[in-house]
Coordinates of N, CA and C in Angstrom, one line a residue:
M1 N -68.5 132.4 -100.9 CA -67.6 132.0 -99.8 C -66.8 130.7 -100.3
G2 N -65.5 130.7 -100.0 CA -64.8 129.5 -100.4 C -64.9 128.4 -99.3
T3 N -64.4 127.3 -99.7 CA -64.4 126.1 -98.7 C -63.0 125.8 -98.3
L4 N -62.8 125.3 -97.1 CA -61.5 124.9 -96.6 C -61.6 123.5 -96.1
D5 N -60.5 122.8 -96.2 CA -60.3 121.5 -95.7 C -59.0 121.5 -94.9
Y6 N -59.2 121.4 -93.5 CA -58.1 121.4 -92.7 C -58.3 120.5 -91.5
P7 N -57.2 120.0 -90.9 CA -57.3 119.1 -89.8 C -57.8 119.8 -88.5
L8 N -58.5 119.1 -87.7 CA -59.0 119.6 -86.4 C -58.4 118.7 -85.3
L9 N -58.1 119.3 -84.2 CA -57.5 118.6 -83.0 C -58.6 118.5 -82.0
A10 N -58.9 117.3 -81.6 CA -59.7 117.0 -80.4 C -58.8 116.6 -79.3
D11 N -58.6 117.4 -78.3 CA -57.6 117.2 -77.3 C -58.2 116.3 -76.1
F12 N -58.5 115.0 -76.4 CA -59.1 114.2 -75.5 C -58.1 113.4 -74.6
F13 N -57.0 112.9 -75.2 CA -56.1 112.0 -74.4 C -54.7 112.3 -74.7
P14 N -53.8 112.5 -73.8 CA -54.2 112.8 -72.4 C -55.0 114.1 -72.4
H15 N -56.0 114.1 -71.6 CA -57.0 115.2 -71.6 C -56.3 116.6 -71.4
G16 N -56.5 117.5 -72.4 CA -56.0 118.8 -72.3 C -54.5 119.0 -72.5
E17 N -53.8 118.0 -72.9 CA -52.3 118.1 -73.0 C -51.9 119.2 -74.0
V18 N -52.5 119.2 -75.2 CA -52.1 120.2 -76.2 C -52.5 121.6 -75.9
T19 N -53.8 121.7 -75.4 CA -54.2 123.0 -75.1 C -53.4 123.6 -73.9
Q20 N -53.0 122.8 -73.0 CA -52.1 123.3 -71.9 C -50.8 123.9 -72.5
R21 N -50.2 123.1 -73.4 CA -48.9 123.5 -74.1 C -49.1 124.9 -74.8
Y22 N -50.2 125.1 -75.4 CA -50.4 126.4 -76.1 C -51.1 127.5 -75.3
G23 N -51.2 127.2 -74.0 CA -51.8 128.3 -73.2 C -53.3 128.5 -73.3
L24 N -54.0 127.5 -73.8 CA -55.4 127.6 -74.0 C -56.3 126.8 -73.1
W25 N -55.7 126.2 -72.1 CA -56.4 125.4 -71.1 C -57.2 126.2 -70.2
R26 N -58.4 125.9 -69.9 CA -59.3 126.5 -68.9 C -59.5 125.6 -67.7
P27 N -58.6 125.6 -66.7 CA -58.7 124.7 -65.6 C -60.0 124.8 -64.8
D28 N -60.6 126.0 -64.8 CA -61.9 126.2 -64.1 C -63.0 125.5 -64.7
R29 N -62.9 125.2 -66.1 CA -64.0 124.5 -66.8 C -63.6 123.1 -67.3
G30 N -62.3 122.8 -67.2 CA -61.8 121.5 -67.6 C -61.8 121.3 -69.1
I31 N -61.8 122.4 -69.8 CA -61.7 122.3 -71.3 C -60.8 123.3 -71.8
G32 N -60.4 123.2 -73.1 CA -59.6 124.2 -73.8 C -60.4 125.2 -74.5
K33 N -59.8 126.4 -74.7 CA -60.4 127.4 -75.5 C -60.4 127.0 -77.0
R34 N -61.4 127.4 -77.8 CA -61.4 127.1 -79.2 C -60.5 128.1 -79.9
A35 N -59.6 127.6 -80.8 CA -58.6 128.5 -81.5 C -58.3 127.9 -82.8
I36 N -57.8 128.8 -83.7 CA -57.3 128.4 -85.0 C -55.8 128.8 -85.0
F37 N -55.0 127.9 -85.4 CA -53.6 128.1 -85.7 C -53.3 127.8 -87.1
I38 N -52.7 128.7 -87.8 CA -52.2 128.5 -89.2 C -50.7 128.2 -89.1
I39 N -50.4 127.0 -89.5 CA -49.0 126.6 -89.3 C -48.4 126.2 -90.7
D40 N -47.3 126.8 -91.1 CA -46.7 126.5 -92.4 C -46.1 125.2 -92.5
T41 N -45.6 124.8 -93.7 CA -45.1 123.5 -93.9 C -43.7 123.3 -93.1
S42 N -43.1 124.3 -92.6 CA -41.9 124.2 -91.8 C -42.3 124.1 -90.3
G43 N -43.6 124.1 -90.0 CA -44.0 124.0 -88.6 C -44.0 125.3 -87.8
I44 N -43.9 126.4 -88.5 CA -43.9 127.7 -87.9 C -45.3 128.3 -87.8
I45 N -45.8 128.7 -86.6 CA -47.1 129.3 -86.5 C -47.1 130.6 -87.1
R46 N -48.0 130.8 -88.1 CA -48.1 132.1 -88.8 C -49.2 133.0 -88.4
W47 N -50.2 132.4 -87.8 CA -51.4 133.1 -87.4 C -52.2 132.4 -86.3
V48 N -52.7 133.1 -85.4 CA -53.5 132.5 -84.3 C -54.7 133.4 -84.0
K49 N -55.8 132.8 -83.8 CA -57.0 133.5 -83.3 C -57.8 132.6 -82.3
V50 N -58.1 133.2 -81.1 CA -58.8 132.4 -80.1 C -60.3 132.9 -80.3
Y51 N -61.2 132.0 -80.3 CA -62.6 132.2 -80.4 C -63.3 132.0 -79.1
E52 N -63.8 133.0 -78.4 CA -64.5 132.8 -77.2 C -65.9 132.2 -77.4
R53 N -66.5 132.6 -78.5 CA -67.8 132.1 -78.9 C -67.9 132.0 -80.4
G54 N -68.7 131.1 -80.9 CA -69.0 131.0 -82.3 C -67.9 130.2 -83.0
L55 N -68.0 130.3 -84.3 CA -67.0 129.6 -85.2 C -66.3 130.6 -86.1
P56 N -65.1 130.2 -86.6 CA -64.4 131.1 -87.5 C -65.2 131.1 -88.9
E57 N -65.1 132.2 -89.5 CA -65.6 132.4 -90.9 C -64.6 132.0 -91.9
N58 N -65.0 131.1 -92.8 CA -64.0 130.7 -93.9 C -63.4 131.8 -94.6
D59 N -64.2 132.9 -94.9 CA -63.7 134.0 -95.7 C -62.5 134.7 -94.9
E60 N -62.6 134.8 -93.6 CA -61.6 135.4 -92.8 C -60.3 134.5 -92.9
L61 N -60.4 133.2 -92.8 CA -59.3 132.3 -92.9 C -58.7 132.3 -94.3
L62 N -59.5 132.3 -95.3 CA -59.0 132.4 -96.7 C -58.2 133.7 -96.9
G63 N -58.7 134.8 -96.4 CA -58.0 136.1 -96.5 C -56.6 136.0 -95.8
V64 N -56.6 135.4 -94.6 CA -55.3 135.3 -93.9 C -54.3 134.4 -94.8
L65 N -54.8 133.3 -95.3 CA -54.0 132.4 -96.1 C -53.5 133.1 -97.3
A66 N -54.3 133.9 -98.0 CA -53.9 134.6 -99.2 C -52.8 135.6 -98.8
G67 N -52.9 136.2 -97.7 CA -51.9 137.2 -97.3 C -50.5 136.5 -96.9
L68 N -50.5 135.2 -96.6 CA -49.3 134.5 -96.3 C -48.6 134.0 -97.5
E69 N -49.3 133.9 -98.6 CA -48.6 133.3 -99.8 C -47.6 134.2 -100.4

């Protein structure tokens, strides 16, 4: 398995602002859904996956990245 180094967003202040903009806010729970967005250097979203449970597998993300090159 490869390793990845990527930034994470903790949407604390203002609470939920980013997750609301991306349609991932859960108002019933007061939290955002966990998701991965792969964004290219031009700021274009190239891939999105929402995770209801668990964490993403690095191999899955490495495969997606390899397919975008």
